[in-house]
Short mmCIF file of C-alpha atoms and ligand atoms in Angstrom, two decimals:
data_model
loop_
_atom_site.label_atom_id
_atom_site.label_comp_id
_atom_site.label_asym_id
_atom_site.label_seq_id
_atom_site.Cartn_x
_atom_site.Cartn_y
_atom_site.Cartn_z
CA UNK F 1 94.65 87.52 120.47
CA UNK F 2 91.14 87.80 121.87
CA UNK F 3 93.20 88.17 125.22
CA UNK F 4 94.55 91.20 124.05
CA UNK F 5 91.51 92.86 122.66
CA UNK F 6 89.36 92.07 125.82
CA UNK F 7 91.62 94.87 127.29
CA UNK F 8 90.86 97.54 124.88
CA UNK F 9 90.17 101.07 126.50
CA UNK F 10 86.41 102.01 128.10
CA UNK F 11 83.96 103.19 125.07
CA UNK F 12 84.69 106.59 125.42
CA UNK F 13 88.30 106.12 125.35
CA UNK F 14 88.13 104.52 121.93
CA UNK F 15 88.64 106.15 118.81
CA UNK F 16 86.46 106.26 115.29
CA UNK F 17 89.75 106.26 113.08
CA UNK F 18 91.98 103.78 112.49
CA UNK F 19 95.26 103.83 110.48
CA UNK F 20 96.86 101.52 107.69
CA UNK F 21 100.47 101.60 107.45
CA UNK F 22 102.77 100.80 104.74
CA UNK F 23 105.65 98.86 105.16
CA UNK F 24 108.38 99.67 102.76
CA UNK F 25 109.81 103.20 103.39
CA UNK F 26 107.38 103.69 105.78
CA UNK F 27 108.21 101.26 108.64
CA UNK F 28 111.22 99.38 107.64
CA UNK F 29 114.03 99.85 104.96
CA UNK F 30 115.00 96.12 104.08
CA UNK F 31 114.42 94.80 107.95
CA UNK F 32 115.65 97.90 109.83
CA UNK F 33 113.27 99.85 111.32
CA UNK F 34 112.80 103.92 110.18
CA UNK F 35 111.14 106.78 111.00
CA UNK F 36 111.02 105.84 114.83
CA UNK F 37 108.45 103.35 113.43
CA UNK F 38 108.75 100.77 116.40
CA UNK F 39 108.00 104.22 119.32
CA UNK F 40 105.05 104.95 117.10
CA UNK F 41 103.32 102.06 117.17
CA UNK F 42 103.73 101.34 121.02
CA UNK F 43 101.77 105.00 121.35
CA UNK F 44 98.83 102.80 119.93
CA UNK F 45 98.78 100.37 122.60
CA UNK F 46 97.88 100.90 126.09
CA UNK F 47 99.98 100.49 129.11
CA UNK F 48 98.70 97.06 129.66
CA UNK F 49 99.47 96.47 126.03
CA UNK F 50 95.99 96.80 124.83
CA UNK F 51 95.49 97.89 121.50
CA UNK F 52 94.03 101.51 121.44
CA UNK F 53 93.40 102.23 117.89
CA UNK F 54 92.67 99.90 115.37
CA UNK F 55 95.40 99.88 112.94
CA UNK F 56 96.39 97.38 110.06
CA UNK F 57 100.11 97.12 107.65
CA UNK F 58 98.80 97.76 104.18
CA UNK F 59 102.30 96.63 102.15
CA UNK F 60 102.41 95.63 98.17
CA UNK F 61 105.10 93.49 99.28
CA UNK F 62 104.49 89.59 100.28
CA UNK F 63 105.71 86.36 99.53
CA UNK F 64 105.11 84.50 103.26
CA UNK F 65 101.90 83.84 104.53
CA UNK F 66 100.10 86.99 106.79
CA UNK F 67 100.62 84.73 109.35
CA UNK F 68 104.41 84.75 109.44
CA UNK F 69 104.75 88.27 108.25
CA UNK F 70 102.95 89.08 111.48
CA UNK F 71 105.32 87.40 113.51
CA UNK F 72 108.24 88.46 111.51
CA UNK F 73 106.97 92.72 112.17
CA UNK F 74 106.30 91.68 115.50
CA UNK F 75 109.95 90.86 116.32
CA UNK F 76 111.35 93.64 114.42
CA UNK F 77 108.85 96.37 115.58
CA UNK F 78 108.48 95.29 119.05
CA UNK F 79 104.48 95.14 119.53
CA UNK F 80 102.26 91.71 118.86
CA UNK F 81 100.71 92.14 115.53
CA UNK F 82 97.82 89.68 114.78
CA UNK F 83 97.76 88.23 111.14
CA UNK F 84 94.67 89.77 110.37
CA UNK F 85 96.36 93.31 110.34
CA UNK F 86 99.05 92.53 107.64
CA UNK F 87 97.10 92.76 104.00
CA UNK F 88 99.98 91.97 101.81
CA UNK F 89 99.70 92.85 97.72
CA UNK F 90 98.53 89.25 97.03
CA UNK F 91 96.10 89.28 100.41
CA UNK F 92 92.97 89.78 97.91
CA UNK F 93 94.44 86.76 95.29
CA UNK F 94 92.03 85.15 98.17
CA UNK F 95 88.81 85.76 96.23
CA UNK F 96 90.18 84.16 93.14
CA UNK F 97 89.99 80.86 94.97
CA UNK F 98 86.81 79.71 93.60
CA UNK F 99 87.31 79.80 89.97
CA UNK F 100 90.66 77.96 90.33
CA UNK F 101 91.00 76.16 93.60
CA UNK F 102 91.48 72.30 91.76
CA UNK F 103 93.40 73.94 88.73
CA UNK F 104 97.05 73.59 88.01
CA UNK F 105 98.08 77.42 88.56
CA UNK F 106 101.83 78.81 89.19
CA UNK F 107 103.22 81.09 91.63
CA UNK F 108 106.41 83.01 91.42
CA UNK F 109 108.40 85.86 93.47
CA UNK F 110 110.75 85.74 96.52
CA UNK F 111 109.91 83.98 99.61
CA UNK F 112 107.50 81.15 99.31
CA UNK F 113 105.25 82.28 96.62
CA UNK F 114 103.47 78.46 96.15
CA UNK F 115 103.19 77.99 99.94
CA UNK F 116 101.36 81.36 100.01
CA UNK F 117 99.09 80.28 97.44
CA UNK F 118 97.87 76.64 98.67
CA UNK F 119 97.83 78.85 102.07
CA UNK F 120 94.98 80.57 101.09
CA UNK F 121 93.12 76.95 99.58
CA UNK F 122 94.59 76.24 96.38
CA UNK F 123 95.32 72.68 96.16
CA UNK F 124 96.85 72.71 92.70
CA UNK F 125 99.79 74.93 92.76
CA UNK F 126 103.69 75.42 91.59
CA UNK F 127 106.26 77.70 92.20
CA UNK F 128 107.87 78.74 88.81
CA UNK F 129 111.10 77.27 90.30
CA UNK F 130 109.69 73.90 90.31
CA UNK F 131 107.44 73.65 87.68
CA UNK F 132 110.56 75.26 85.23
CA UNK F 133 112.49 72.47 86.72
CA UNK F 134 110.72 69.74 85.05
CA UNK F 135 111.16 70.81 81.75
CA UNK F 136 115.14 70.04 80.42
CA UNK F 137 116.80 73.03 78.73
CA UNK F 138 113.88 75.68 79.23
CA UNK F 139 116.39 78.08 80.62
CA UNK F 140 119.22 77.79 78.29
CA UNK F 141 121.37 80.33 80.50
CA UNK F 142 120.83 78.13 83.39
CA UNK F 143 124.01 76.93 83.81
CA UNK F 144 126.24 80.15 84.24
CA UNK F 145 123.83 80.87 87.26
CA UNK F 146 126.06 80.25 90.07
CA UNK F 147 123.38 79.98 92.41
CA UNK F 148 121.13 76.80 92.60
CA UNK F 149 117.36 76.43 93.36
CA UNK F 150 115.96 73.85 96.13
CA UNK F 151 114.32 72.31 93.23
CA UNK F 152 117.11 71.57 91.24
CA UNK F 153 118.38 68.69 93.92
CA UNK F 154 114.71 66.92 93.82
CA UNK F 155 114.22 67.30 90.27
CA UNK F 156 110.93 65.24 89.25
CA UNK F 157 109.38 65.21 92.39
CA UNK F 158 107.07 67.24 94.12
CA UNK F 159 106.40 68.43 97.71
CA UNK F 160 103.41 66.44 99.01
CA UNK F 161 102.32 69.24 101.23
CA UNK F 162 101.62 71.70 97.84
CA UNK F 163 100.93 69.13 95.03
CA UNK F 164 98.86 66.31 94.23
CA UNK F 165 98.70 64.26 90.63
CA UNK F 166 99.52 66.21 87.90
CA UNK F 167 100.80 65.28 84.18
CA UNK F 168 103.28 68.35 83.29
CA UNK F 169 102.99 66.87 79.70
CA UNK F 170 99.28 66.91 79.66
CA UNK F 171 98.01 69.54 82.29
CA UNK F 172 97.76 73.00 81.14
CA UNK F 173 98.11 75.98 83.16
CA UNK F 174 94.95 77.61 83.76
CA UNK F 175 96.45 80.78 85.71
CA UNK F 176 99.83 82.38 86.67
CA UNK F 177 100.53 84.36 89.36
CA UNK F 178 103.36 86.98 90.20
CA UNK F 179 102.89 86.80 94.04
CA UNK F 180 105.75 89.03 94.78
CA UNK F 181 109.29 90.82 93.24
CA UNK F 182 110.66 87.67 91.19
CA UNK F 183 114.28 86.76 91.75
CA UNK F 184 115.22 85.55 88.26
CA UNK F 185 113.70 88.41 85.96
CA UNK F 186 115.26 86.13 82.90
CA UNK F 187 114.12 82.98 83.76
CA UNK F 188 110.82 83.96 84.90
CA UNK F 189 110.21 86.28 81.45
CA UNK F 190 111.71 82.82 79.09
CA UNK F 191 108.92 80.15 81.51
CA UNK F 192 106.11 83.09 81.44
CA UNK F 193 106.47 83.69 78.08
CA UNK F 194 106.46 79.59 77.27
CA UNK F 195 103.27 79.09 79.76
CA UNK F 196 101.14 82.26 78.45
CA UNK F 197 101.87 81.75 74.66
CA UNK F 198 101.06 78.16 74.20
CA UNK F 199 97.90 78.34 76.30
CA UNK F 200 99.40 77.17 79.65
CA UNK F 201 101.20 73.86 77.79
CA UNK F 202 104.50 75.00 77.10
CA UNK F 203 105.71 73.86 73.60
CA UNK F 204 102.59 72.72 72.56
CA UNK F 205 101.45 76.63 71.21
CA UNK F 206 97.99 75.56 71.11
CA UNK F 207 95.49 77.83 72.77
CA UNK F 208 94.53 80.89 74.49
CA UNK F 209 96.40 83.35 76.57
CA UNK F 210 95.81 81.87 80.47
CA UNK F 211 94.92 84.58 82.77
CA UNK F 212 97.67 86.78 84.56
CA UNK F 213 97.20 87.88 88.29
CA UNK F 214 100.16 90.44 89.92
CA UNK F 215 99.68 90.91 93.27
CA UNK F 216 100.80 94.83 92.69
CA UNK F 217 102.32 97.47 90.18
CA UNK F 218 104.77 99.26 91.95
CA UNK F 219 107.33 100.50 89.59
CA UNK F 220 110.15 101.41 92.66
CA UNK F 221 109.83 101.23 96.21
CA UNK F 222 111.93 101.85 98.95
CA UNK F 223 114.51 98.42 100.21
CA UNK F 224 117.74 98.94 102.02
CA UNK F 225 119.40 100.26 98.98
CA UNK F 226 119.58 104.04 99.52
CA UNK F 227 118.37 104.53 96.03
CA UNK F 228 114.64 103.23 95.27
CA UNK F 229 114.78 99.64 93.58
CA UNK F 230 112.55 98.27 90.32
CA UNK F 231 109.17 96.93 91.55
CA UNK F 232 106.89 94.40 89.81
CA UNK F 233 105.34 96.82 87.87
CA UNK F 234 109.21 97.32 86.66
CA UNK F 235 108.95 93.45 85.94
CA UNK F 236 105.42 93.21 84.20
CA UNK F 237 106.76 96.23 81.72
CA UNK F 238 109.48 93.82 81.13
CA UNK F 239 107.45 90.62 80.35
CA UNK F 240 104.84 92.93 78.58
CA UNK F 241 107.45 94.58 76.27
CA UNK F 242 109.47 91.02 75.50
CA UNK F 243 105.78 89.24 75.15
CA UNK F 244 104.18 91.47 72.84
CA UNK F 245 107.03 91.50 70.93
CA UNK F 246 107.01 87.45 70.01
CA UNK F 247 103.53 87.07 70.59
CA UNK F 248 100.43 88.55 68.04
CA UNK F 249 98.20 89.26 70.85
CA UNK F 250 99.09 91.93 72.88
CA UNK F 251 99.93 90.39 77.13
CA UNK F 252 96.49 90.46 79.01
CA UNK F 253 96.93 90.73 83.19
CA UNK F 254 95.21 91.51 85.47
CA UNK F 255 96.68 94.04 89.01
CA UNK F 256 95.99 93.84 92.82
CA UNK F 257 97.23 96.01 95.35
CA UNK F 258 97.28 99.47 96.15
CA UNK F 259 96.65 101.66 94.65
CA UNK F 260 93.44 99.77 93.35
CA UNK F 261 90.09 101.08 95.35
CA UNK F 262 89.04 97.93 96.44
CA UNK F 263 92.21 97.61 98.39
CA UNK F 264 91.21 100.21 100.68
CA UNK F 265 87.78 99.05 100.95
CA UNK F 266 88.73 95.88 102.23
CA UNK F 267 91.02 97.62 104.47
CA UNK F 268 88.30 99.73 106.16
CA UNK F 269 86.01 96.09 106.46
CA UNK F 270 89.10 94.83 108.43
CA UNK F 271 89.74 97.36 110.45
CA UNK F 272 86.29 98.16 110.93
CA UNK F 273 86.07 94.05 112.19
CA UNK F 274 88.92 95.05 114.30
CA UNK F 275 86.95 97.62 115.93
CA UNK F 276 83.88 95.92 116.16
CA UNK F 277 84.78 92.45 117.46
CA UNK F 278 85.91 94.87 120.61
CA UNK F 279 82.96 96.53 120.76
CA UNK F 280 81.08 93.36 120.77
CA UNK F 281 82.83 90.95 122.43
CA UNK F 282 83.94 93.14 125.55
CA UNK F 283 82.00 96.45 125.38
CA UNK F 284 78.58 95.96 124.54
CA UNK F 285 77.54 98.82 124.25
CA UNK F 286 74.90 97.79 121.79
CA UNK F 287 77.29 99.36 118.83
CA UNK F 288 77.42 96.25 116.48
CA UNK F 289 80.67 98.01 115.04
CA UNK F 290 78.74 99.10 111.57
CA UNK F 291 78.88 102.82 112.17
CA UNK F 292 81.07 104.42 109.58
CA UNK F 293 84.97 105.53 111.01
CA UNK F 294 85.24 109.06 111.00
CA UNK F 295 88.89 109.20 109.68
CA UNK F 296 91.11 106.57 108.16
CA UNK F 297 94.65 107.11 107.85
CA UNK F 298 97.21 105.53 104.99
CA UNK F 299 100.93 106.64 105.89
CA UNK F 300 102.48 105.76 102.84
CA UNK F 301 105.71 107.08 101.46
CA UNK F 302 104.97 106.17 97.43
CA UNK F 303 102.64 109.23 95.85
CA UNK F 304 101.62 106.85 93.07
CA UNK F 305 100.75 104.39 94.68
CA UNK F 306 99.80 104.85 98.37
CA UNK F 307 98.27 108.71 97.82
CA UNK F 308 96.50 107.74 94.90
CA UNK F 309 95.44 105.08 96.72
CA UNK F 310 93.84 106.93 99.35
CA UNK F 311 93.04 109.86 97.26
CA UNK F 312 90.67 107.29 95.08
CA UNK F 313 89.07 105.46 97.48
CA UNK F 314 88.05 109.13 99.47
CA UNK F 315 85.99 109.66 102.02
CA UNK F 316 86.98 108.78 105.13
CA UNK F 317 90.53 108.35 104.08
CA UNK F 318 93.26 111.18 104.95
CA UNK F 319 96.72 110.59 103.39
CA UNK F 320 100.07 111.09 105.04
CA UNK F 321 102.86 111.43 102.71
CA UNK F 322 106.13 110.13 104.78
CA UNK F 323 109.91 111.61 103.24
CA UNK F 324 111.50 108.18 104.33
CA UNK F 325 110.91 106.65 101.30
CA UNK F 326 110.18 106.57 98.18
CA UNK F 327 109.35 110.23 98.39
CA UNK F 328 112.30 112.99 99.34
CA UNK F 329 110.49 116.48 98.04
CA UNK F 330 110.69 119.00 99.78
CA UNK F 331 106.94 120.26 99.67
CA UNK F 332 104.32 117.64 98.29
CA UNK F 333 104.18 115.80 95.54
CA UNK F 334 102.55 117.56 92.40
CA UNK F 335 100.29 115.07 90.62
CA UNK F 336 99.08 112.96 93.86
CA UNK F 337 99.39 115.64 96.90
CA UNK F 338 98.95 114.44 100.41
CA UNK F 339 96.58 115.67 102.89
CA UNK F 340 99.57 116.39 105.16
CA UNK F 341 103.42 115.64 104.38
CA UNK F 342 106.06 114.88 107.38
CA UNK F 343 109.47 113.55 107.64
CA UNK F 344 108.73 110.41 109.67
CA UNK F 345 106.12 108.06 110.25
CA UNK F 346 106.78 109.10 114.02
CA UNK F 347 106.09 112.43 113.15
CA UNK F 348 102.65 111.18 111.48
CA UNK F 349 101.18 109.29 114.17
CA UNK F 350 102.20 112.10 116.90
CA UNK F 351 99.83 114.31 114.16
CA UNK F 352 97.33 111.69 114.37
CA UNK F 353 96.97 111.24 118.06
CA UNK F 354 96.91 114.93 118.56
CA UNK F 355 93.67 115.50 115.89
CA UNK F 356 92.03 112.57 117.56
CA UNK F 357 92.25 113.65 121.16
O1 G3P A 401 108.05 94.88 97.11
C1 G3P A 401 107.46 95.75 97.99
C2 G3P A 401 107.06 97.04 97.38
O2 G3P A 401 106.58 96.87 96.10
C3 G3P A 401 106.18 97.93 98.17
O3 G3P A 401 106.00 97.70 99.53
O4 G3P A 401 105.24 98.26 101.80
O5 G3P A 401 105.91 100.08 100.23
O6 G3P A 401 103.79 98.84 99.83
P1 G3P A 401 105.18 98.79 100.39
MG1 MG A 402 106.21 101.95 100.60
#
């Protein structure tokens, strides 16, 4: 990686913007690439394959580590992205780590939503599949599923990679975690509902509500569907409405991802480390990389969520409303309006470029 930052362009041929894409109706539609996404990004890499302009993929999506998402965009897009430019919706469940990096907490969503988790340091942590797994009859549907979960075959024991000693009949859950879109809305709304109205003990209704982390609140976004597709902020109205329902307290949780404004914060420190470590390692020009970025670009195709986004966090940020998406107006969107709105994420960066030169 260093290799390919040591050839970044002379000073003057360097840029003070950098760009944060989103993924989902932005670059890709399910894993095809849109928009002339994978042309667009080459234009940011020099003919040596340099990067040119620091840019990062801001997505709400997840469920693999960074680190294989970046190798996973790589091969689809066509240009070597490092982990540290793919900030995925749970990305900032990072600085929870302290307050619960010994406690028994659960993960759930596609992909590898546990693995994530003890990724970033916790030692103490279940997917819902497993953890549901050791409790007979919690999902009283479970049996007309046709489908089967890898747990199901190992029932009782746990991976040694993810777990150490726990006591499922003694150890409460101190935190839950919706890491990304969960697969079994039912199951996960029944075990959710167990874990966060008994106190984290599941029949044992003894205690208070454990804390609730979702990695982001998208209500649709864009997959390979034609139509947009419910989000987890479609699945947290769904636990919220069910819980409230059964349970005197009203659901308390707690939302990352975009469109919050220390999303984009963190996205300007990483890109701005992006920029700097060039400037430093290679340049030395005596810029230590803390001058502010003139201009920093979210292409997003949700108005809620990535406009908003950028619209809250303002200055430096400059939003670019793509129509691949989520998004299909005509002119721009009422409530959240872009700075500029064009069909394709091509179309965006060949805007970019152009104001920059
Ligand atoms: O599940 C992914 C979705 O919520 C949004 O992804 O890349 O459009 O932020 P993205
Ligand atoms: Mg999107």
């Amino acid at each position: 990686a260093s290799r390919l930052y040591s050839q970044l362009q002379s000073k003057h041929e360097r840029s003070s913007f950098g760009i944060a894409f989103d993924i989902d109706g932005v670059v890709l539609r399910g894993r095809v690439p849109i928009g002339g996404s994978p042309q667009a990004l080459r234009r940011l890499y020099g003919e040596s394959g340099a990067l040119k302009v620091p840019f990062i993929f801001l997505t709400n999506g997840g469920g693999i580590p960074e680190s294989r998402r970046a190798i996973e965009l790589s091969d689809l897009l066509g240009v070597y992205i490092l982990p540290s430019q793919v900030v995925q919706g749970h990305s900032s469940f990072k600085t929870l780590l302290k307050r619960y990096e010994n406690e028994l907490i659960i993960a759930t969503g596609k992909g590898e939503p546990a693995l994530v988790m003890s990724e970033y340091g916790f030692k103490k942590v279940l997917s819902l599949d497993e953890y549901a797994s050791y409790f007979e009859n919690i999902d009283p549907v479970s049996q007309y599923k046709m489908w089967t979960t890898k747990w199901e075959s190992s029932k009782g024991s746990c991976p040694k990679n993810l777990v150490p000693s726990f006591n499922i009949a003694s150890d409460r859950v101190k935190a839950a975690f919706v890491v990304s879109d969960p697969v079994d809305w039912g199951r996960d709304i029944q075990v959710l509902c167990d874990i966060l109205s008994s106190g984290g003990l599941p029949g044992d209704d003894n205690g208070q509500q454990p804390p609730l982390y979702f990695a982001a609140d998208d209500l649709e976004y864009q997959a390979a569907f034609p139509s947009e597709r419910l989000g987890m902020g479609a699945f947290r109205i769904a636990l919220e409405s069910v819980f409230n329902r059964i349970h005197c307290n009203a659901l308390d949780c707690v939302i990352f991802g975009k469109p919050n404004p220390f999303v984009f914060k963190n996205t300007e420190a990483i890109l701005r480390q992006l920029h700097s470590s060039c400037d430093d390692n290679y340049i030395n020009n005596g810029n230590n990389g803390s001058h502010p970025f003139k201009t920093l670009y979210m292409i997003g195709d949700n108005p809620l969520v990535d406009i908003k986004g950028a619209q809250q966090a303002g200055h430096p940020w400059f939003s670019i409303l793509t129509r691949t998406g989520v998004f299909r107006g005509k002119d721009n969107h009422a409530e959240f309006p872009a700075d500029l709105v064009v069909d394709t994420v091509e179309e965006a960066v060949d805007y970019i470029l152009k104001r920059e030169s």
